[in-house]
Amino acid sequence: MSKAAFTIDVEDGISIAMRDAFSKQSEQTDRVVRLTQRILSLLDEHKVKATFFILGKVAEKFPELIGEIAEEGHELGVHGYHHRQFFCMSRQEAFNEISCAKKLIEDISGQAVWGHRAPAFSITPETEWGLDVIAEAGFTYDSSIMPINGIRYGWPDFPREICKIKTPSGYELMEVPMSTIQILGRQMPVCGGGYLRFSPEWLTQKAFEMIIRERPAIVYVHPYELDTEPYPEYYFEELRKARFLKRNKMKSMWLNRKTVYPKLEMLLTNYEFDTMISLVQKRKTCQKMLKI
């Protein structure tokens, strides 16, 4: 069976919700530090090294957290600087967004950064130019593609294996697509985010075993998905003013959060994990180039 990769998209759920849902700018909160440290403790308990895709704004506000992750031997990657999706940016804006984050994280940690993951899996057929930008910014691999036919994101025909690709401008880049399984003829995500929250543990384990028989499974989690404490009052002030549909959409983000930690414990106890760069390096020399 294949090893899996355990990945964390390190972002502050409160400040992103305030901006994206309510159009209100707010500071990064120290919850992202406490929750990330909880994940670090869990990984240490199971002797697992993981890959942390760091938001530039988090690194800027909490450089000591980045140092702590690096000191514990984990891989550092980039999750953008301001958490901007590629379809909201020009090529130059996207280059600045990811290259500035890469430089900041490398400067803080003294550690090379090889990997990138776009916010909201926003590398799609419509933003494939982003793969050029990622390669131009000096990344070895990307992990931004969800190979599904989704509403908000997805690249339905993209391979599900780790693969070497040639970007539209001819650059070489390794791509690590997110894990899916086929259900009733459709590819469905299973190993992270809301899919992990809403799937019962038995289904998560069954799906995981199906994937690792053929390829590495890619687990992803956000620190805020482990947060079960009430958000600050300023968040609820905006939530009360929101329209019915938005209010209920935001409330759904809290459902089943208490199940996430036990599911992560189950996966870390039962399966073997490695960093993303380790998985990529093992496959880089034996992959044929795919022209997308």
mmCIF file of N, CA and C in Angstrom, residues 193-260:
data_model
loop_
_atom_site.group_PDB
_atom_site.id
_atom_site.type_symbol
_atom_site.label_atom_id
_atom_site.label_comp_id
_atom_site.label_asym_id
_atom_site.label_seq_id
_atom_site.Cartn_x
_atom_site.Cartn_y
_atom_site.Cartn_z
ATOM 1 N N GLY A 193 -11.246 18.769 4.813
ATOM 2 C CA GLY A 193 -12.218 19.841 4.870
ATOM 3 C C GLY A 193 -13.598 19.372 5.284
ATOM 4 N N GLY A 194 -14.613 19.944 4.652
ATOM 5 C CA GLY A 194 -15.989 19.575 4.965
ATOM 6 C C GLY A 194 -16.300 18.127 4.649
ATOM 7 N N TYR A 195 -15.594 17.556 3.655
ATOM 8 C CA TYR A 195 -15.823 16.156 3.301
ATOM 9 C C TYR A 195 -15.416 15.245 4.455
ATOM 10 N N LEU A 196 -14.349 15.616 5.154
ATOM 11 C CA LEU A 196 -13.921 14.846 6.321
ATOM 12 C C LEU A 196 -14.885 15.061 7.486
ATOM 13 N N ARG A 197 -15.354 16.282 7.653
ATOM 14 C CA ARG A 197 -16.278 16.586 8.762
ATOM 15 C C ARG A 197 -17.586 15.829 8.627
ATOM 16 N N PHE A 198 -18.123 15.783 7.424
ATOM 17 C CA PHE A 198 -19.465 15.227 7.254
ATOM 18 C C PHE A 198 -19.488 13.720 7.016
ATOM 19 N N SER A 199 -18.365 13.138 6.619
ATOM 20 C CA SER A 199 -18.336 11.687 6.388
ATOM 21 C C SER A 199 -18.188 10.952 7.718
ATOM 22 N N PRO A 200 -18.957 9.894 7.937
ATOM 23 C CA PRO A 200 -18.751 9.094 9.153
ATOM 24 C C PRO A 200 -17.370 8.445 9.120
ATOM 25 N N GLU A 201 -16.856 8.123 10.299
ATOM 26 C CA GLU A 201 -15.490 7.604 10.383
ATOM 27 C C GLU A 201 -15.303 6.329 9.566
ATOM 28 N N TRP A 202 -16.308 5.441 9.561
ATOM 29 C CA TRP A 202 -16.167 4.186 8.826
ATOM 30 C C TRP A 202 -16.025 4.437 7.324
ATOM 31 N N LEU A 203 -16.731 5.464 6.815
ATOM 32 C CA LEU A 203 -16.646 5.778 5.389
ATOM 33 C C LEU A 203 -15.297 6.409 5.061
ATOM 34 N N THR A 204 -14.807 7.281 5.946
ATOM 35 C CA THR A 204 -13.493 7.880 5.747
ATOM 36 C C THR A 204 -12.426 6.797 5.674
ATOM 37 N N GLN A 205 -12.485 5.820 6.589
ATOM 38 C CA GLN A 205 -11.490 4.763 6.609
ATOM 39 C C GLN A 205 -11.592 3.885 5.366
ATOM 40 N N LYS A 206 -12.798 3.550 4.950
ATOM 41 C CA LYS A 206 -12.985 2.716 3.753
ATOM 42 C C LYS A 206 -12.465 3.437 2.512
ATOM 43 N N ALA A 207 -12.788 4.725 2.397
ATOM 44 C CA ALA A 207 -12.330 5.499 1.245
ATOM 45 C C ALA A 207 -10.808 5.610 1.243
ATOM 46 N N PHE A 208 -10.239 5.821 2.421
ATOM 47 C CA PHE A 208 -8.797 5.945 2.552
ATOM 48 C C PHE A 208 -8.107 4.675 2.065
ATOM 49 N N GLU A 209 -8.627 3.542 2.470
ATOM 50 C CA GLU A 209 -8.024 2.265 2.083
ATOM 51 C C GLU A 209 -8.169 2.012 0.578
ATOM 52 N N MET A 210 -9.286 2.438 0.004
ATOM 53 C CA MET A 210 -9.455 2.311 -1.445
ATOM 54 C C MET A 210 -8.389 3.116 -2.181
ATOM 55 N N ILE A 211 -8.108 4.323 -1.692
ATOM 56 C CA ILE A 211 -7.152 5.204 -2.373
ATOM 57 C C ILE A 211 -5.738 4.665 -2.260
ATOM 58 N N ILE A 212 -5.302 4.302 -1.047
ATOM 59 C CA ILE A 212 -3.888 3.943 -0.863
ATOM 60 C C ILE A 212 -3.524 2.605 -1.505
ATOM 61 N N ARG A 213 -4.514 1.846 -1.928
ATOM 62 C CA ARG A 213 -4.197 0.639 -2.702
ATOM 63 C C ARG A 213 -3.627 1.006 -4.078
ATOM 64 N N GLU A 214 -3.943 2.217 -4.551
ATOM 65 C CA GLU A 214 -3.545 2.619 -5.894
ATOM 66 C C GLU A 214 -2.575 3.790 -5.919
ATOM 67 N N ARG A 215 -2.661 4.684 -4.926
ATOM 68 C CA ARG A 215 -1.858 5.913 -4.954
ATOM 69 C C ARG A 215 -1.813 6.498 -3.543
ATOM 70 N N PRO A 216 -0.915 7.439 -3.274
ATOM 71 C CA PRO A 216 -0.921 8.078 -1.957
ATOM 72 C C PRO A 216 -2.212 8.871 -1.736
ATOM 73 N N ALA A 217 -2.750 8.779 -0.539
ATOM 74 C CA ALA A 217 -3.908 9.596 -0.165
ATOM 75 C C ALA A 217 -3.400 10.928 0.370
ATOM 76 N N ILE A 218 -4.082 12.002 0.001
ATOM 77 C CA ILE A 218 -3.697 13.339 0.457
ATOM 78 C C ILE A 218 -4.762 13.836 1.437
ATOM 79 N N VAL A 219 -4.390 13.885 2.704
ATOM 80 C CA VAL A 219 -5.284 14.391 3.752
ATOM 81 C C VAL A 219 -5.035 15.884 3.913
ATOM 82 N N TYR A 220 -6.097 16.675 4.023
ATOM 83 C CA TYR A 220 -5.907 18.107 4.302
ATOM 84 C C TYR A 220 -6.895 18.559 5.362
ATOM 85 N N VAL A 221 -6.417 19.469 6.196
ATOM 86 C CA VAL A 221 -7.248 20.007 7.265
ATOM 87 C C VAL A 221 -6.851 21.456 7.501
ATOM 88 N N HIS A 222 -7.810 22.265 7.949
ATOM 89 C CA HIS A 222 -7.537 23.641 8.365
ATOM 90 C C HIS A 222 -7.568 23.697 9.894
ATOM 91 N N PRO A 223 -6.696 24.455 10.523
ATOM 92 C CA PRO A 223 -6.730 24.539 11.993
ATOM 93 C C PRO A 223 -8.106 24.897 12.551
ATOM 94 N N TYR A 224 -8.838 25.792 11.877
ATOM 95 C CA TYR A 224 -10.124 26.222 12.415
ATOM 96 C C TYR A 224 -11.163 25.098 12.461
ATOM 97 N N GLU A 225 -10.916 24.015 11.723
ATOM 98 C CA GLU A 225 -11.861 22.896 11.761
ATOM 99 C C GLU A 225 -11.801 22.123 13.069
ATOM 100 N N LEU A 226 -10.788 22.412 13.870
ATOM 101 C CA LEU A 226 -10.702 21.827 15.204
ATOM 102 C C LEU A 226 -11.210 22.782 16.279
ATOM 103 N N ASP A 227 -11.657 23.959 15.863
ATOM 104 C CA ASP A 227 -12.072 25.009 16.799
ATOM 105 C C ASP A 227 -13.540 24.815 17.180
ATOM 106 N N THR A 228 -13.794 24.494 18.428
ATOM 107 C CA THR A 228 -15.172 24.287 18.896
ATOM 108 C C THR A 228 -15.611 25.364 19.879
ATOM 109 N N GLU A 229 -14.763 26.385 20.088
ATOM 110 C CA GLU A 229 -15.119 27.486 20.987
ATOM 111 C C GLU A 229 -15.844 28.581 20.204
ATOM 112 N N PRO A 230 -16.745 29.332 20.853
ATOM 113 C CA PRO A 230 -17.456 30.411 20.143
ATOM 114 C C PRO A 230 -16.495 31.449 19.581
ATOM 115 N N TYR A 231 -16.835 31.975 18.410
ATOM 116 C CA TYR A 231 -16.049 33.045 17.811
ATOM 117 C C TYR A 231 -16.282 34.350 18.584
ATOM 118 N N PRO A 232 -15.459 35.387 18.347
ATOM 119 C CA PRO A 232 -15.636 36.672 19.042
ATOM 120 C C PRO A 232 -16.985 37.306 18.724
ATOM 121 N N GLU A 233 -17.420 38.204 19.593
ATOM 122 C CA GLU A 233 -18.727 38.844 19.443
ATOM 123 C C GLU A 233 -18.822 39.630 18.136
ATOM 124 N N TYR A 234 -17.710 40.230 17.684
ATOM 125 C CA TYR A 234 -17.782 41.013 16.447
ATOM 126 C C TYR A 234 -18.153 40.133 15.247
ATOM 127 N N TYR A 235 -17.799 38.858 15.295
ATOM 128 C CA TYR A 235 -18.215 37.925 14.236
ATOM 129 C C TYR A 235 -19.732 37.721 14.291
ATOM 130 N N PHE A 236 -20.269 37.506 15.483
ATOM 131 C CA PHE A 236 -21.708 37.255 15.611
ATOM 132 C C PHE A 236 -22.538 38.500 15.313
ATOM 133 N N GLU A 237 -21.977 39.667 15.543
ATOM 134 C CA GLU A 237 -22.676 40.907 15.158
ATOM 135 C C GLU A 237 -22.915 40.922 13.649
ATOM 136 N N GLU A 238 -21.901 40.555 12.877
ATOM 137 C CA GLU A 238 -22.045 40.514 11.419
ATOM 138 C C GLU A 238 -22.945 39.358 10.984
ATOM 139 N N LEU A 239 -22.845 38.225 11.676
ATOM 140 C CA LEU A 239 -23.670 37.069 11.330
ATOM 141 C C LEU A 239 -25.154 37.382 11.510
ATOM 142 N N ARG A 240 -25.486 38.092 12.572
ATOM 143 C CA ARG A 240 -26.895 38.443 12.821
ATOM 144 C C ARG A 240 -27.446 39.380 11.743
ATOM 145 N N LYS A 241 -26.583 40.164 11.128
ATOM 146 C CA LYS A 241 -27.024 41.100 10.088
ATOM 147 C C LYS A 241 -27.108 40.449 8.711
ATOM 148 N N ALA A 242 -26.545 39.257 8.578
ATOM 149 C CA ALA A 242 -26.486 38.595 7.272
ATOM 150 C C ALA A 242 -27.850 38.069 6.844
ATOM 151 N N ARG A 243 -28.011 37.876 5.541
ATOM 152 C CA ARG A 243 -29.241 37.299 5.013
ATOM 153 C C ARG A 243 -29.369 35.834 5.434
ATOM 154 N N PHE A 244 -30.583 35.319 5.330
ATOM 155 C CA PHE A 244 -30.892 33.982 5.835
ATOM 156 C C PHE A 244 -29.969 32.914 5.251
ATOM 157 N N LEU A 245 -29.783 32.898 3.917
ATOM 158 C CA LEU A 245 -28.993 31.854 3.281
ATOM 159 C C LEU A 245 -27.536 31.923 3.711
ATOM 160 N N LYS A 246 -26.986 33.142 3.745
ATOM 161 C CA LYS A 246 -25.598 33.275 4.165
ATOM 162 C C LYS A 246 -25.431 32.890 5.621
ATOM 163 N N ARG A 247 -26.391 33.289 6.446
ATOM 164 C CA ARG A 247 -26.322 32.969 7.880
ATOM 165 C C ARG A 247 -26.277 31.457 8.089
ATOM 166 N N ASN A 248 -27.109 30.740 7.354
ATOM 167 C CA ASN A 248 -27.139 29.287 7.523
ATOM 168 C C ASN A 248 -25.931 28.606 6.894
ATOM 169 N N LYS A 249 -25.420 29.180 5.812
ATOM 170 C CA LYS A 249 -24.196 28.645 5.222
ATOM 171 C C LYS A 249 -23.043 28.767 6.210
ATOM 172 N N MET A 250 -22.935 29.915 6.872
ATOM 173 C CA MET A 250 -21.854 30.114 7.837
ATOM 174 C C MET A 250 -22.018 29.187 9.040
ATOM 175 N N LYS A 251 -23.241 28.985 9.467
ATOM 176 C CA LYS A 251 -23.481 28.087 10.603
ATOM 177 C C LYS A 251 -23.111 26.642 10.255
ATOM 178 N N SER A 252 -23.267 26.276 8.976
ATOM 179 C CA SER A 252 -22.939 24.908 8.576
ATOM 180 C C SER A 252 -21.450 24.619 8.710
ATOM 181 N N MET A 253 -20.636 25.670 8.711
ATOM 182 C CA MET A 253 -19.188 25.486 8.852
ATOM 183 C C MET A 253 -18.820 24.942 10.230
ATOM 184 N N TRP A 254 -19.759 24.990 11.171
ATOM 185 C CA TRP A 254 -19.502 24.513 12.529
ATOM 186 C C TRP A 254 -19.958 23.075 12.744
ATOM 187 N N LEU A 255 -20.733 22.558 11.824
ATOM 188 C CA LEU A 255 -21.288 21.217 12.025
ATOM 189 C C LEU A 255 -20.186 20.162 12.060
ATOM 190 N N ASN A 256 -20.288 19.248 13.010
ATOM 191 C CA ASN A 256 -19.411 18.077 13.107
ATOM 192 C C ASN A 256 -17.948 18.405 13.386
ATOM 193 N N ARG A 257 -17.642 19.595 13.852
ATOM 194 C CA ARG A 257 -16.238 19.911 14.124
ATOM 195 C C ARG A 257 -15.654 19.006 15.217
ATOM 196 N N LYS A 258 -16.468 18.594 16.156
ATOM 197 C CA LYS A 258 -15.970 17.742 17.239
ATOM 198 C C LYS A 258 -15.544 16.366 16.738
ATOM 199 N N THR A 259 -15.945 16.002 15.529
ATOM 200 C CA THR A 259 -15.570 14.686 14.993
ATOM 201 C C THR A 259 -14.222 14.706 14.284
ATOM 202 N N VAL A 260 -13.671 15.906 13.997
ATOM 203 C CA VAL A 260 -12.469 15.997 13.165
ATOM 204 C C VAL A 260 -11.249 15.430 13.885
#
